[in-house]
Amino acid sequence: MRVLRVPCTGRIDYMMVLKALHKGADGVIVSGCHPNDCHYTSGNYHARRRWMVFKKMMEVMGVDMRRITFSWVSAAEGARWAQLVNEVTDQVRALGPYTEFRQVIGAGIE
Amino acid sequence: MSRIGVFTCHCGENIGATVDCVKVAEMCKDIPGVVHSVEYKYMCSDPGQRQMQEAIKEHKLDGVVVAACSPRMHEPTFRRAAGDAGINPYMCEMANLREHCSWVHEKGEATTQKAADLIRVLVEKVKHNEPLHPIKVPVTRTAMVIGGGVGGIQVALDIANGGHKVVLVEKSPSIGGHMSQLSETFPTLDCSQCILTPRMVEAAQHPNITLMTYSEVEKVDGFIGNFKVTVRKKARKLDEHLCTGCGLCIQKCPNKKISDEFNEGLGTRTAIYVPFPQAVPNKPVIDTLNCTYYKTGKCKVCEKMCPTNAIRFDQEDELVTLDIGAIVLATGFKLMKTDAFPEYGYGKHKDIIDGMQFERLASASGPTSGVMKRPSDGRSPETVVFIACSGSRDRAKGVPYCSKICCMYTAKHAMLYKHKVHSGKAYVFYMDIRAAGKDYDEFVRRAIEEDEVKYIRGRVSKIYEEDGKLIVMGADTLMGGEPVVIKADMVVLATAVQSNDRSEELAQTLHVSYDSYGFFAEAHPKLRPVETNTAGIFLAGACQAPRDIPETVAQASGAAAKVVGLFSNEELTREPIVAVVNRQAAPVYSTCVGCFICQGACPYQAIEQEEIMARSGEVIMTLARINPGLCQGCGTCVATCRTKAIDLQGFSNEQLYAELMTL
Amino acid sequence: MEAVIQRAKELLEQGEVKAVLGYAKGTGSARRPHFARQAGQLDKLVMDEACVQNLAVYVTKHEVKKLGKVAVVALPVTQRAILQLMAERQLRDGSLAILAVDDGAVKELDSASALEEHLALKAQVLNAKDKASLADLEAMDQGQRWAYWQKELSRCMKCYACRNTCPMCYCDHCTMDCNRPQWVPVASHGIGNLEYHMVRTMHLAGRCVECGDCGRACPVGIPVHLLTIGAEETVHELFGQRAGHKAKLDYALSTFKTDDKESFIR
């Protein structure tokens, strides 16, 4: 797993998730502070709406959403974070490489 | 072409034990743009930092990646060091090899490879870093202290004595907090009121302190040095300036049977009341829920009696907005109620009371004037059982933590009881005796040895009533778990210390973190105990964790020192991690299309309109502009902007794209 | 139709508008947009079932804005687009005379508030064909949907006709043209096409007026309108907000409620 640092979930452009998949990631975790607990007041509320719409769009497109996990984990929840990462990595390993998406990455490039 | 230096830290064994740092440093030499790569045992140490600074000069580095611990820990350290060596501090980034790699993986080739990969990502980021310059903002040198207990009073006095203005906000009608309810204090047994009331008066009379009692914080905007705090001044229903505090209204109020909060329900008060005779300010409030006039529309006895015509039945709550530079939270705690204990009768036995109720029974200013009388029938209790850890260290009650003060106050209670009822018997059921503190263990020993309090190590499983006695069924674990049955006249539960009512709501209003029990979270458990993770907001006392008086006061002075230190600056420098809307040459001006969708997304109202005008004065277009003084750098606007016209300095699109494409 | 032409003529002759934007006969049975700048050019205007294009796409163009006040023959979708454009500050309130043609009747609306009032009278209903297509998509499993879109998108050549015909894609500098960084690859290969349509969908979720012009504009017949209309419907289901119904910006993705309900965030 590789971690990319952003100040707030509000900063997370869905393009970042798409680029992670583009670079061959088999799973993505998008995580930040709990609602009501945003270090930046309300960035995560905006992020939540964005994810709700993004998730649906991805589903309509036929993306395998088992590969994208959204979570609220606060800075005080080290154990929870470790558990989540373990669960997600186990799940993604079980799913194996995201070949469907990888085929698209190569498609049409001569 | 970039000239980047990579500095890999072993962090002693923390990274070195699982990551082959020497190999990592060697691998990093091959990353395009890296001209220097070394490793060292402790990069954060003085020789480590010096090594980095010398390399910056010697190799003419224009960017630095320190591969070590979390940037939360040492980013400021290394940025400062880089700045001192002559490059812009924001050209320095950290790769987190500790939390993101060495601590979570086993020793091995893959771990070392991952460490190198993490560095590669940050090297690509640094290639897109821009020199940034700190933003200067002015400081409003007025502090707000929320909570007027002993902690809040101490903070206010210390800041005020340091020469700065303080607004002390207290939700109840008087300052004083829980300490004003206490009888005597451990381990000296000096009278609580006698040491506190002079401080209360001092706070009220201090020229630098403004008291706002019967008031609550409603809204907090802004940031360190520049908060805007809206306080709700609840209507006392009287004109404070006219009221002289003569107390005639209280004497004449016909409604005298209201349960008295200050006496923890053991006494009664009137509908117009001051919580206690030594209240500061000594101005009554009308309890509109219980006042006959508000209930029936008739009475107004207090209005007729008042010699200065101060009563104002139509007074409304008032909202006051204040400019504040720093905030200290000192909102204290509450005790778990006796009704949380089904095994002890859900609080339905009048003679099972909590620690604070015992304080009122023992207090000379209490409902019994300090004479030991049990609540049910007023008889002097001949046998009293004290149960420590009532709720505390009990997962089933949701309180796994130690409430810290109960061992000491239970010893004090038993002692006070024995001093008042010489023939009485006092038993204490306990789990462990935690009496760490100056003169604390001696105090407990005194209770056991001099005052002959019987300490029984064990829990009480059940209490029930029989013939006017409370049958306490316990066990003595030092006697092999032998059952113990005591027929008691009164039982005192040392109930758990909990975070105060609505503390989570307040934390959310102030944007400070809190733990799962509602206690406010300190910025670092060891090194920053009085700061929160929100700059400019500090903590004192039991709002952070259970605390006794000496600790609260010490922490209060610590928080005050932080505020006074902050106020010693003319202006503050803020991190330039702010959003910027791009500007280009005419005729494009910007890729912003002026839809102002970003305005709705900004949590700080930092997005303004800027009109681009032709020489003729005609407005060509209206573009978004971000006020760097208000922007806090969350980046929500950046992700919302369709044309990518907004970017976040320090976490720019180019930086994040470069990082992603290196994954 | 007579009534519309009559009113347009009056407006143009009295100098209240500089031009009238409506529909004229195109190739075959198709209808094309028609700008009448003189009364004599009004005769070409037609109004029938075949007039489907959302004319709002033209009113944000610099060339049209420069003309001054313009009268627009406006279908409900055009009305919604104009209102949304006003809320997004791309059109000045009062800069258009909107000749609303709903069910044959003509109503003249010349302000955002009048539009808002008018649009509130009738519920927005998705046409049966699109509704059925969306239901078909919904009924597929994940793998089938992936295969469906991959097959459809394989024909995309990124001509951007869908973007250019969309009244809400008014940005002078589209994300697709942003090359620092180049978030979406320029080429029309697998990932370039997929990401383009994902981004287009996200940009229109909560802003799409459901005219379907993007799908009609596609020269290779990809039903791209199902993506944006589907996303708009999602936004409406989730948050109760709809594009093109409020004079004041009411965009679901720049607002929030603290109790927004979802069940997938862990």
mmCIF file with all atom_site columns, N, CA, C and O in Angstrom, chain B residues 281-314:
data_model
loop_
_atom_site.group_PDB
_atom_site.id
_atom_site.type_symbol
_atom_site.label_atom_id
_atom_site.label_alt_id
_atom_site.label_comp_id
_atom_site.label_asym_id
_atom_site.label_entity_id
_atom_site.label_seq_id
_atom_site.pdbx_PDB_ins_code
_atom_site.Cartn_x
_atom_site.Cartn_y
_atom_site.Cartn_z
_atom_site.occupancy
_atom_site.B_iso_or_equiv
_atom_site.pdbx_formal_charge
_atom_site.auth_seq_id
_atom_site.auth_comp_id
_atom_site.auth_asym_id
_atom_site.auth_atom_id
_atom_site.pdbx_PDB_model_num
ATOM 1   N N  . PRO B 1 281 ? -21.001 36.820 39.692 1.00 0.00 ? 281 PRO B N  1
ATOM 2   C CA . PRO B 1 281 ? -21.515 38.015 40.369 1.00 0.00 ? 281 PRO B CA 1
ATOM 3   C C  . PRO B 1 281 ? -22.698 37.664 41.269 1.00 0.00 ? 281 PRO B C  1
ATOM 4   O O  . PRO B 1 281 ? -23.390 36.689 41.031 1.00 0.00 ? 281 PRO B O  1
ATOM 5   N N  . ASN B 1 282 ? -22.888 38.474 42.278 1.00 0.00 ? 282 ASN B N  1
ATOM 6   C CA . ASN B 1 282 ? -23.968 38.219 43.224 1.00 0.00 ? 282 ASN B CA 1
ATOM 7   C C  . ASN B 1 282 ? -25.264 38.821 42.686 1.00 0.00 ? 282 ASN B C  1
ATOM 8   O O  . ASN B 1 282 ? -25.865 39.687 43.305 1.00 0.00 ? 282 ASN B O  1
ATOM 9   N N  . LYS B 1 283 ? -25.660 38.381 41.499 1.00 0.00 ? 283 LYS B N  1
ATOM 10  C CA . LYS B 1 283 ? -26.886 38.888 40.870 1.00 0.00 ? 283 LYS B CA 1
ATOM 11  C C  . LYS B 1 283 ? -27.769 37.681 40.567 1.00 0.00 ? 283 LYS B C  1
ATOM 12  O O  . LYS B 1 283 ? -27.296 36.710 39.967 1.00 0.00 ? 283 LYS B O  1
ATOM 13  N N  . PRO B 1 284 ? -29.027 37.723 40.961 1.00 0.00 ? 284 PRO B N  1
ATOM 14  C CA . PRO B 1 284 ? -29.875 36.554 40.743 1.00 0.00 ? 284 PRO B CA 1
ATOM 15  C C  . PRO B 1 284 ? -30.274 36.356 39.275 1.00 0.00 ? 284 PRO B C  1
ATOM 16  O O  . PRO B 1 284 ? -30.050 37.247 38.442 1.00 0.00 ? 284 PRO B O  1
ATOM 17  N N  . VAL B 1 285 ? -30.828 35.197 38.998 1.00 0.00 ? 285 VAL B N  1
ATOM 18  C CA . VAL B 1 285 ? -31.462 34.934 37.709 1.00 0.00 ? 285 VAL B CA 1
ATOM 19  C C  . VAL B 1 285 ? -32.850 34.386 37.999 1.00 0.00 ? 285 VAL B C  1
ATOM 20  O O  . VAL B 1 285 ? -33.096 33.819 39.070 1.00 0.00 ? 285 VAL B O  1
ATOM 21  N N  . ILE B 1 286 ? -33.754 34.556 37.038 1.00 0.00 ? 286 ILE B N  1
ATOM 22  C CA . ILE B 1 286 ? -35.074 33.949 37.187 1.00 0.00 ? 286 ILE B CA 1
ATOM 23  C C  . ILE B 1 286 ? -35.083 32.652 36.392 1.00 0.00 ? 286 ILE B C  1
ATOM 24  O O  . ILE B 1 286 ? -34.740 32.633 35.207 1.00 0.00 ? 286 ILE B O  1
ATOM 25  N N  . ASP B 1 287 ? -35.443 31.571 37.076 1.00 0.00 ? 287 ASP B N  1
ATOM 26  C CA . ASP B 1 287 ? -35.558 30.261 36.446 1.00 0.00 ? 287 ASP B CA 1
ATOM 27  C C  . ASP B 1 287 ? -36.939 30.207 35.786 1.00 0.00 ? 287 ASP B C  1
ATOM 28  O O  . ASP B 1 287 ? -37.944 29.943 36.446 1.00 0.00 ? 287 ASP B O  1
ATOM 29  N N  . THR B 1 288 ? -36.978 30.502 34.482 1.00 0.00 ? 288 THR B N  1
ATOM 30  C CA . THR B 1 288 ? -38.276 30.684 33.817 1.00 0.00 ? 288 THR B CA 1
ATOM 31  C C  . THR B 1 288 ? -39.082 29.393 33.736 1.00 0.00 ? 288 THR B C  1
ATOM 32  O O  . THR B 1 288 ? -40.289 29.425 33.552 1.00 0.00 ? 288 THR B O  1
ATOM 33  N N  . LEU B 1 289 ? -38.409 28.247 33.860 1.00 0.00 ? 289 LEU B N  1
ATOM 34  C CA . LEU B 1 289 ? -39.147 26.983 33.811 1.00 0.00 ? 289 LEU B CA 1
ATOM 35  C C  . LEU B 1 289 ? -39.980 26.786 35.068 1.00 0.00 ? 289 LEU B C  1
ATOM 36  O O  . LEU B 1 289 ? -40.999 26.101 35.055 1.00 0.00 ? 289 LEU B O  1
ATOM 37  N N  . ASN B 1 290 ? -39.536 27.366 36.169 1.00 0.00 ? 290 ASN B N  1
ATOM 38  C CA . ASN B 1 290 ? -40.214 27.148 37.441 1.00 0.00 ? 290 ASN B CA 1
ATOM 39  C C  . ASN B 1 290 ? -40.906 28.382 37.992 1.00 0.00 ? 290 ASN B C  1
ATOM 40  O O  . ASN B 1 290 ? -41.656 28.289 38.957 1.00 0.00 ? 290 ASN B O  1
ATOM 41  N N  . CYS B 1 291 ? -40.651 29.552 37.412 1.00 0.00 ? 291 CYS B N  1
ATOM 42  C CA . CYS B 1 291 ? -41.217 30.795 37.934 1.00 0.00 ? 291 CYS B CA 1
ATOM 43  C C  . CYS B 1 291 ? -42.735 30.816 37.730 1.00 0.00 ? 291 CYS B C  1
ATOM 44  O O  . CYS B 1 291 ? -43.231 30.496 36.644 1.00 0.00 ? 291 CYS B O  1
ATOM 45  N N  . THR B 1 292 ? -43.464 31.181 38.769 1.00 0.00 ? 292 THR B N  1
ATOM 46  C CA . THR B 1 292 ? -44.929 31.198 38.721 1.00 0.00 ? 292 THR B CA 1
ATOM 47  C C  . THR B 1 292 ? -45.428 32.144 37.624 1.00 0.00 ? 292 THR B C  1
ATOM 48  O O  . THR B 1 292 ? -46.377 31.839 36.915 1.00 0.00 ? 292 THR B O  1
ATOM 49  N N  . TYR B 1 293 ? -44.761 33.289 37.480 1.00 0.00 ? 293 TYR B N  1
ATOM 50  C CA . TYR B 1 293 ? -45.207 34.259 36.479 1.00 0.00 ? 293 TYR B CA 1
ATOM 51  C C  . TYR B 1 293 ? -45.135 33.652 35.070 1.00 0.00 ? 293 TYR B C  1
ATOM 52  O O  . TYR B 1 293 ? -46.067 33.770 34.277 1.00 0.00 ? 293 TYR B O  1
ATOM 53  N N  . TYR B 1 294 ? -44.033 32.972 34.763 1.00 0.00 ? 294 TYR B N  1
ATOM 54  C CA . TYR B 1 294 ? -43.883 32.398 33.420 1.00 0.00 ? 294 TYR B CA 1
ATOM 55  C C  . TYR B 1 294 ? -44.821 31.209 33.212 1.00 0.00 ? 294 TYR B C  1
ATOM 56  O O  . TYR B 1 294 ? -45.150 30.859 32.099 1.00 0.00 ? 294 TYR B O  1
ATOM 57  N N  . LYS B 1 295 ? -45.223 30.588 34.333 1.00 0.00 ? 295 LYS B N  1
ATOM 58  C CA . LYS B 1 295 ? -46.115 29.438 34.191 1.00 0.00 ? 295 LYS B CA 1
ATOM 59  C C  . LYS B 1 295 ? -47.593 29.844 34.136 1.00 0.00 ? 295 LYS B C  1
ATOM 60  O O  . LYS B 1 295 ? -48.369 29.271 33.390 1.00 0.00 ? 295 LYS B O  1
ATOM 61  N N  . THR B 1 296 ? -47.947 30.857 34.941 1.00 0.00 ? 296 THR B N  1
ATOM 62  C CA . THR B 1 296 ? -49.371 31.187 35.039 1.00 0.00 ? 296 THR B CA 1
ATOM 63  C C  . THR B 1 296 ? -49.688 32.608 34.589 1.00 0.00 ? 296 THR B C  1
ATOM 64  O O  . THR B 1 296 ? -50.860 32.971 34.461 1.00 0.00 ? 296 THR B O  1
ATOM 65  N N  . GLY B 1 297 ? -48.644 33.424 34.379 1.00 0.00 ? 297 GLY B N  1
ATOM 66  C CA . GLY B 1 297 ? -48.883 34.808 33.968 1.00 0.00 ? 297 GLY B CA 1
ATOM 67  C C  . GLY B 1 297 ? -49.186 35.722 35.144 1.00 0.00 ? 297 GLY B C  1
ATOM 68  O O  . GLY B 1 297 ? -49.429 36.907 34.964 1.00 0.00 ? 297 GLY B O  1
ATOM 69  N N  . LYS B 1 298 ? -49.156 35.174 36.338 1.00 0.00 ? 298 LYS B N  1
ATOM 70  C CA . LYS B 1 298 ? -49.433 36.010 37.530 1.00 0.00 ? 298 LYS B CA 1
ATOM 71  C C  . LYS B 1 298 ? -48.317 35.828 38.550 1.00 0.00 ? 298 LYS B C  1
ATOM 72  O O  . LYS B 1 298 ? -47.648 34.816 38.564 1.00 0.00 ? 298 LYS B O  1
ATOM 73  N N  . CYS B 1 299 ? -48.091 36.829 39.388 1.00 0.00 ? 299 CYS B N  1
ATOM 74  C CA . CYS B 1 299 ? -47.166 36.801 40.523 1.00 0.00 ? 299 CYS B CA 1
ATOM 75  C C  . CYS B 1 299 ? -46.394 38.115 40.571 1.00 0.00 ? 299 CYS B C  1
ATOM 76  O O  . CYS B 1 299 ? -46.848 39.079 41.167 1.00 0.00 ? 299 CYS B O  1
ATOM 77  N N  . LYS B 1 300 ? -45.240 38.152 39.885 1.00 0.00 ? 300 LYS B N  1
ATOM 78  C CA . LYS B 1 300 ? -44.413 39.371 39.801 1.00 0.00 ? 300 LYS B CA 1
ATOM 79  C C  . LYS B 1 300 ? -44.071 39.950 41.166 1.00 0.00 ? 300 LYS B C  1
ATOM 80  O O  . LYS B 1 300 ? -43.914 41.168 41.310 1.00 0.00 ? 300 LYS B O  1
ATOM 81  N N  . VAL B 1 301 ? -44.002 39.074 42.191 1.00 0.00 ? 301 VAL B N  1
ATOM 82  C CA . VAL B 1 301 ? -43.681 39.549 43.541 1.00 0.00 ? 301 VAL B CA 1
ATOM 83  C C  . VAL B 1 301 ? -42.288 40.184 43.558 1.00 0.00 ? 301 VAL B C  1
ATOM 84  O O  . VAL B 1 301 ? -42.068 41.250 44.132 1.00 0.00 ? 301 VAL B O  1
ATOM 85  N N  . CYS B 1 302 ? -41.354 39.519 42.851 1.00 0.00 ? 302 CYS B N  1
ATOM 86  C CA . CYS B 1 302 ? -39.979 40.035 42.860 1.00 0.00 ? 302 CYS B CA 1
ATOM 87  C C  . CYS B 1 302 ? -39.916 41.447 42.282 1.00 0.00 ? 302 CYS B C  1
ATOM 88  O O  . CYS B 1 302 ? -39.218 42.314 42.795 1.00 0.00 ? 302 CYS B O  1
ATOM 89  N N  . GLU B 1 303 ? -40.723 41.665 41.215 1.00 0.00 ? 303 GLU B N  1
ATOM 90  C CA . GLU B 1 303 ? -40.718 42.985 40.587 1.00 0.00 ? 303 GLU B CA 1
ATOM 91  C C  . GLU B 1 303 ? -41.222 44.056 41.565 1.00 0.00 ? 303 GLU B C  1
ATOM 92  O O  . GLU B 1 303 ? -40.667 45.148 41.653 1.00 0.00 ? 303 GLU B O  1
ATOM 93  N N  . LYS B 1 304 ? -42.265 43.688 42.314 1.00 0.00 ? 304 LYS B N  1
ATOM 94  C CA . LYS B 1 304 ? -42.832 44.643 43.288 1.00 0.00 ? 304 LYS B CA 1
ATOM 95  C C  . LYS B 1 304 ? -41.850 44.921 44.418 1.00 0.00 ? 304 LYS B C  1
ATOM 96  O O  . LYS B 1 304 ? -41.763 46.039 44.936 1.00 0.00 ? 304 LYS B O  1
ATOM 97  N N  . MET B 1 305 ? -41.105 43.908 44.810 1.00 0.00 ? 305 MET B N  1
ATOM 98  C CA . MET B 1 305 ? -40.197 44.034 45.955 1.00 0.00 ? 305 MET B CA 1
ATOM 99  C C  . MET B 1 305 ? -38.906 44.762 45.609 1.00 0.00 ? 305 MET B C  1
ATOM 100 O O  . MET B 1 305 ? -38.285 45.383 46.457 1.00 0.00 ? 305 MET B O  1
ATOM 101 N N  . CYS B 1 306 ? -38.491 44.651 44.351 1.00 0.00 ? 306 CYS B N  1
ATOM 102 C CA . CYS B 1 306 ? -37.141 45.131 44.005 1.00 0.00 ? 306 CYS B CA 1
ATOM 103 C C  . CYS B 1 306 ? -37.023 46.641 44.246 1.00 0.00 ? 306 CYS B C  1
ATOM 104 O O  . CYS B 1 306 ? -37.747 47.426 43.638 1.00 0.00 ? 306 CYS B O  1
ATOM 105 N N  . PRO B 1 307 ? -36.097 47.031 45.102 1.00 0.00 ? 307 PRO B N  1
ATOM 106 C CA . PRO B 1 307 ? -35.978 48.462 45.421 1.00 0.00 ? 307 PRO B CA 1
ATOM 107 C C  . PRO B 1 307 ? -35.396 49.286 44.265 1.00 0.00 ? 307 PRO B C  1
ATOM 108 O O  . PRO B 1 307 ? -35.555 50.506 44.232 1.00 0.00 ? 307 PRO B O  1
ATOM 109 N N  . THR B 1 308 ? -34.727 48.632 43.315 1.00 0.00 ? 308 THR B N  1
ATOM 110 C CA . THR B 1 308 ? -34.119 49.403 42.223 1.00 0.00 ? 308 THR B CA 1
ATOM 111 C C  . THR B 1 308 ? -34.844 49.177 40.893 1.00 0.00 ? 308 THR B C  1
ATOM 112 O O  . THR B 1 308 ? -34.344 49.599 39.841 1.00 0.00 ? 308 THR B O  1
ATOM 113 N N  . ASN B 1 309 ? -35.977 48.503 40.924 1.00 0.00 ? 309 ASN B N  1
ATOM 114 C CA . ASN B 1 309 ? -36.751 48.194 39.711 1.00 0.00 ? 309 ASN B CA 1
ATOM 115 C C  . ASN B 1 309 ? -35.898 47.513 38.632 1.00 0.00 ? 309 ASN B C  1
ATOM 116 O O  . ASN B 1 309 ? -35.900 47.902 37.475 1.00 0.00 ? 309 ASN B O  1
ATOM 117 N N  . ALA B 1 310 ? -35.160 46.511 39.055 1.00 0.00 ? 310 ALA B N  1
ATOM 118 C CA . ALA B 1 310 ? -34.221 45.863 38.127 1.00 0.00 ? 310 ALA B CA 1
ATOM 119 C C  . ALA B 1 310 ? -34.831 44.691 37.371 1.00 0.00 ? 310 ALA B C  1
ATOM 120 O O  . ALA B 1 310 ? -34.259 44.227 36.398 1.00 0.00 ? 310 ALA B O  1
ATOM 121 N N  . ILE B 1 311 ? -35.976 44.200 37.804 1.00 0.00 ? 311 ILE B N  1
ATOM 122 C CA . ILE B 1 311 ? -36.556 43.006 37.169 1.00 0.00 ? 311 ILE B CA 1
ATOM 123 C C  . ILE B 1 311 ? -37.039 43.340 35.751 1.00 0.00 ? 311 ILE B C  1
ATOM 124 O O  . ILE B 1 311 ? -37.675 44.368 35.519 1.00 0.00 ? 311 ILE B O  1
ATOM 125 N N  . ARG B 1 312 ? -36.720 42.462 34.805 1.00 0.00 ? 312 ARG B N  1
ATOM 126 C CA . ARG B 1 312 ? -37.128 42.665 33.397 1.00 0.00 ? 312 ARG B CA 1
ATOM 127 C C  . ARG B 1 312 ? -37.711 41.351 32.859 1.00 0.00 ? 312 ARG B C  1
ATOM 128 O O  . ARG B 1 312 ? -36.986 40.519 32.331 1.00 0.00 ? 312 ARG B O  1
ATOM 129 N N  . PHE B 1 313 ? -39.005 41.179 33.014 1.00 0.00 ? 313 PHE B N  1
ATOM 130 C CA . PHE B 1 313 ? -39.620 39.912 32.579 1.00 0.00 ? 313 PHE B CA 1
ATOM 131 C C  . PHE B 1 313 ? -39.527 39.703 31.074 1.00 0.00 ? 313 PHE B C  1
ATOM 132 O O  . PHE B 1 313 ? -39.542 38.588 30.596 1.00 0.00 ? 313 PHE B O  1
ATOM 133 N N  . ASP B 1 314 ? -39.446 40.823 30.342 1.00 0.00 ? 314 ASP B N  1
ATOM 134 C CA . ASP B 1 314 ? -39.441 40.691 28.880 1.00 0.00 ? 314 ASP B CA 1
ATOM 135 C C  . ASP B 1 314 ? -38.031 40.619 28.295 1.00 0.00 ? 314 ASP B C  1
ATOM 136 O O  . ASP B 1 314 ? -37.854 40.638 27.079 1.00 0.00 ? 314 ASP B O  1
#
